[in-house]
PDB file of C-alpha atoms in Angstrom:
ATOM      1  CA  MET A 171      23.633  12.643  40.195  1.00 69.00           C
ATOM      2  CA  LEU A 172      23.954   8.875  39.830  1.00 72.00           C
ATOM      3  CA  THR A 173      23.665   6.640  42.858  1.00 83.00           C
ATOM      4  CA  PHE A 174      26.240   4.001  43.647  1.00 77.00           C
ATOM      5  CA  ALA A 175      23.895   1.219  42.496  1.00 80.00           C
ATOM      6  CA  GLU A 176      23.357   2.979  39.150  1.00 81.00           C
ATOM      7  CA  LEU A 177      27.107   3.407  38.717  1.00 79.00           C
ATOM      8  CA  ILE A 178      27.622  -0.307  39.326  1.00 82.00           C
ATOM      9  CA  VAL A 179      24.927  -1.236  36.798  1.00 80.00           C
ATOM     10  CA  ASN A 180      26.393   1.170  34.220  1.00 84.00           C
ATOM     11  CA  PHE A 181      29.890  -0.195  34.822  1.00 85.00           C
ATOM     12  CA  LYS A 182      28.665  -3.791  34.449  1.00 84.00           C
ATOM     13  CA  ASP A 183      26.968  -2.855  31.170  1.00 86.00           C
ATOM     14  CA  PHE A 184      30.160  -1.140  29.961  1.00 88.00           C
ATOM     15  CA  LEU A 185      32.275  -4.126  30.994  1.00 87.00           C
ATOM     16  CA  HIS A 186      29.913  -6.517  29.214  1.00 86.00           C
ATOM     17  CA  LEU A 187      30.015  -4.439  26.010  1.00 90.00           C
ATOM     18  CA  PHE A 188      33.810  -4.059  26.183  1.00 92.00           C
ATOM     19  CA  ALA A 189      34.259  -7.804  26.726  1.00 90.00           C
ATOM     20  CA  GLU A 190      31.966  -8.614  23.786  1.00 92.00           C
ATOM     21  CA  LEU A 191      33.836  -6.235  21.477  1.00 94.00           C
ATOM     22  CA  THR A 192      37.170  -7.684  22.592  1.00 94.00           C
ATOM     23  CA  VAL A 193      35.940 -11.238  21.952  1.00 93.00           C
ATOM     24  CA  TYR A 194      34.816 -10.269  18.441  1.00 95.00           C
ATOM     25  CA  LEU A 195      38.131  -8.519  17.747  1.00 96.00           C
ATOM     26  CA  LEU A 196      40.207 -11.501  18.912  1.00 96.00           C
ATOM     27  CA  GLU A 197      38.030 -13.890  16.902  1.00 95.00           C
ATOM     28  CA  LEU A 198      38.478 -11.675  13.830  1.00 97.00           C
ATOM     29  CA  ILE A 199      42.259 -11.629  14.309  1.00 97.00           C
ATOM     30  CA  GLY A 200      42.296 -15.435  14.614  1.00 95.00           C
ATOM     31  CA  ILE A 201      40.156 -15.882  11.506  1.00 96.00           C
ATOM     32  CA  THR A 202      42.338 -13.440   9.554  1.00 97.00           C
ATOM     33  CA  ILE A 203      45.487 -15.320  10.547  1.00 96.00           C
ATOM     34  CA  ILE A 204      43.923 -18.622   9.445  1.00 95.00           C
ATOM     35  CA  ILE A 205      42.858 -17.193   6.069  1.00 97.00           C
ATOM     36  CA  VAL A 206      46.205 -15.511   5.342  1.00 96.00           C
ATOM     37  CA  GLY A 207      48.217 -18.530   6.506  1.00 94.00           C
ATOM     38  CA  SER A 208      46.091 -20.955   4.502  1.00 94.00           C
ATOM     39  CA  LEU A 209      46.400 -18.850   1.360  1.00 95.00           C
ATOM     40  CA  LYS A 210      50.164 -18.655   1.869  1.00 92.00           C
ATOM     41  CA  ALA A 211      50.360 -22.448   2.253  1.00 90.00           C
ATOM     42  CA  LEU A 212      48.234 -22.896  -0.864  1.00 90.00           C
ATOM     43  CA  VAL A 213      50.484 -20.605  -2.900  1.00 89.00           C
ATOM     44  CA  LEU A 214      53.603 -22.365  -1.603  1.00 86.00           C
ATOM     45  CA  THR A 215      52.053 -25.730  -2.508  1.00 85.00           C
ATOM     46  CA  ILE A 216      51.244 -24.572  -6.041  1.00 85.00           C
ATOM     47  CA  ILE A 217      54.642 -23.024  -6.793  1.00 84.00           C
ATOM     48  CA  ARG A 218      56.832 -25.699  -5.156  1.00 77.00           C
ATOM     49  CA  PRO A 219      58.817 -28.040  -7.400  1.00 72.00           C
ATOM     50  CA  LYS A 220      56.773 -31.113  -8.317  1.00 70.00           C
ATOM     51  CA  ASN A 221      59.282 -33.600  -6.872  1.00 66.00           C
ATOM     52  CA  LYS A 222      59.593 -31.922  -3.458  1.00 68.00           C
ATOM     53  CA  LYS A 223      57.462 -33.068  -0.510  1.00 66.00           C
ATOM     54  CA  PRO A 224      55.517 -30.213   1.115  1.00 64.00           C
ATOM     55  CA  SER A 225      56.604 -30.946   4.717  1.00 64.00           C
ATOM     56  CA  ASN A 226      57.900 -27.402   5.319  1.00 79.00           C
ATOM     57  CA  ILE A 227      54.552 -26.129   4.121  1.00 83.00           C
ATOM     58  CA  VAL A 228      52.768 -28.426   6.575  1.00 82.00           C
ATOM     59  CA  ILE A 229      54.940 -27.124   9.412  1.00 83.00           C
ATOM     60  CA  THR A 230      54.303 -23.518   8.380  1.00 85.00           C
ATOM     61  CA  LEU A 231      50.551 -24.072   8.162  1.00 88.00           C
ATOM     62  CA  GLY A 232      50.523 -25.882  11.506  1.00 86.00           C
ATOM     63  CA  ARG A 233      52.326 -23.001  13.190  1.00 88.00           C
ATOM     64  CA  THR A 234      49.907 -20.545  11.619  1.00 92.00           C
ATOM     65  CA  LEU A 235      46.920 -22.528  12.868  1.00 89.00           C
ATOM     66  CA  ALA A 236      48.424 -22.803  16.355  1.00 88.00           C
ATOM     67  CA  PHE A 237      49.038 -19.040  16.425  1.00 91.00           C
ATOM     68  CA  ALA A 238      45.463 -18.315  15.321  1.00 93.00           C
ATOM     69  CA  LEU A 239      44.135 -20.752  17.898  1.00 89.00           C
ATOM     70  CA  GLU A 240      45.876 -18.761  20.649  1.00 89.00           C
ATOM     71  CA  PHE A 241      43.825 -15.690  19.697  1.00 93.00           C
ATOM     72  CA  LYS A 242      40.640 -17.741  19.610  1.00 90.00           C
ATOM     73  CA  MET A 243      41.430 -19.224  23.035  1.00 87.00           C
ATOM     74  CA  GLY A 244      42.009 -15.710  24.362  1.00 89.00           C
ATOM     75  CA  ALA A 245      38.580 -14.759  23.059  1.00 90.00           C
ATOM     76  CA  GLU A 246      37.033 -17.704  24.898  1.00 85.00           C
ATOM     77  CA  ILE A 247      38.774 -16.762  28.135  1.00 86.00           C
ATOM     78  CA  ILE A 248      37.430 -13.219  27.890  1.00 88.00           C
ATOM     79  CA  ASN A 249      34.054 -14.701  27.018  1.00 84.00           C
ATOM     80  CA  THR A 250      33.876 -16.081  30.570  1.00 81.00           C
ATOM     81  CA  VAL A 251      33.172 -12.516  31.741  1.00 78.00           C
ATOM     82  CA  ILE A 252      29.972 -12.423  29.684  1.00 79.00           C
ATOM     83  CA  ILE A 253      28.527 -15.747  30.876  1.00 78.00           C
ATOM     84  CA  ARG A 254      25.118 -15.489  32.545  1.00 77.00           C
ATOM     85  CA  ASP A 255      24.218 -19.090  33.512  1.00 81.00           C
ATOM     86  CA  LEU A 256      25.658 -22.566  34.029  1.00 84.00           C
ATOM     87  CA  LYS A 257      24.496 -23.840  30.635  1.00 85.00           C
ATOM     88  CA  GLU A 258      26.613 -21.189  28.874  1.00 80.00           C
ATOM     89  CA  LEU A 259      29.542 -22.033  31.172  1.00 82.00           C
ATOM     90  CA  ALA A 260      29.294 -25.726  30.256  1.00 86.00           C
ATOM     91  CA  ILE A 261      29.232 -24.914  26.533  1.00 84.00           C
ATOM     92  CA  LEU A 262      32.209 -22.571  26.944  1.00 81.00           C
ATOM     93  CA  ALA A 263      34.131 -25.233  28.882  1.00 85.00           C
ATOM     94  CA  ILE A 264      33.547 -27.719  26.068  1.00 89.00           C
ATOM     95  CA  VAL A 265      34.661 -25.194  23.439  1.00 84.00           C
ATOM     96  CA  ILE A 266      37.815 -24.372  25.414  1.00 83.00           C
ATOM     97  CA  ALA A 267      38.580 -28.081  25.890  1.00 88.00           C
ATOM     98  CA  ILE A 268      38.179 -28.761  22.157  1.00 88.00           C
ATOM     99  CA  ARG A 269      40.367 -25.799  21.224  1.00 83.00           C
ATOM    100  CA  ALA A 270      43.010 -26.853  23.752  1.00 85.00           C
ATOM    101  CA  LEU A 271      42.967 -30.370  22.312  1.00 89.00           C
ATOM    102  CA  LEU A 272      43.325 -28.930  18.812  1.00 86.00           C
ATOM    103  CA  ALA A 273      46.288 -26.836  19.967  1.00 85.00           C
ATOM    104  CA  LEU A 274      47.968 -29.937  21.421  1.00 88.00           C
ATOM    105  CA  LEU A 275      47.354 -31.927  18.253  1.00 88.00           C
ATOM    106  CA  ILE A 276      48.724 -29.142  16.064  1.00 86.00           C
ATOM    107  CA  HIS A 277      51.848 -28.815  18.214  1.00 85.00           C
ATOM    108  CA  TRP A 278      52.320 -32.603  18.113  1.00 88.00           C
ATOM    109  CA  GLU A 279      51.924 -32.591  14.308  1.00 85.00           C
ATOM    110  CA  ILE A 280      54.499 -29.795  13.985  1.00 83.00           C
ATOM    111  CA  LYS A 281      56.908 -31.698  16.225  1.00 85.00           C
ATOM    112  CA  MET A 282      56.523 -34.910  14.197  1.00 85.00           C
ATOM    113  CA  GLU A 283      56.954 -33.083  10.869  1.00 81.00           C
ATOM    114  CA  SER A 284      60.035 -31.269  12.214  1.00 80.00           C
ATOM    115  CA  LYS A 285      61.600 -34.557  13.365  1.00 82.00           C
ATOM    116  CA  GLU A 286      60.836 -36.132   9.987  1.00 79.00           C
ATOM    117  CA  GLU A 287      62.391 -33.154   8.213  1.00 74.00           C
ATOM    118  CA  GLU A 288      65.511 -33.300  10.424  1.00 75.00           C
ATOM    119  CA  SER A 289      65.948 -37.024   9.800  1.00 76.00           C
ATOM    120  CA  LYS A 290      65.905 -36.409   6.029  1.00 71.00           C
ATOM    121  CA  VAL A 291      68.624 -33.744   6.304  1.00 63.00           C
ATOM    122  CA  GLU A 292      71.005 -36.064   8.164  1.00 61.00           C
TER     123      GLU A 292
END
């Protein structure tokens, strides 16, 4: 029969393993979205008419990157469960800040491209 302390240790080990697997899965989903979205944008760029500007492609790629970044941010949030010391926490905070900044820049780029596209239609 396991003691309460042993149960806690086993649960912490299980939680750590589950969190690590979840982080890897979310990272894999984000990477897959980036690869598929980038290939789609490349194909659309190659087959588009030569005289047409690829702004819709830029918007599509930006949305794809923003969507993938959400999965990668989720992985970093779950990664906080695994952290063992303050050095790892500082590194994780920097990674999250950079990814958040990237998300903001991507959303800003999409907004600017959308406004540019709308102004051409009018």
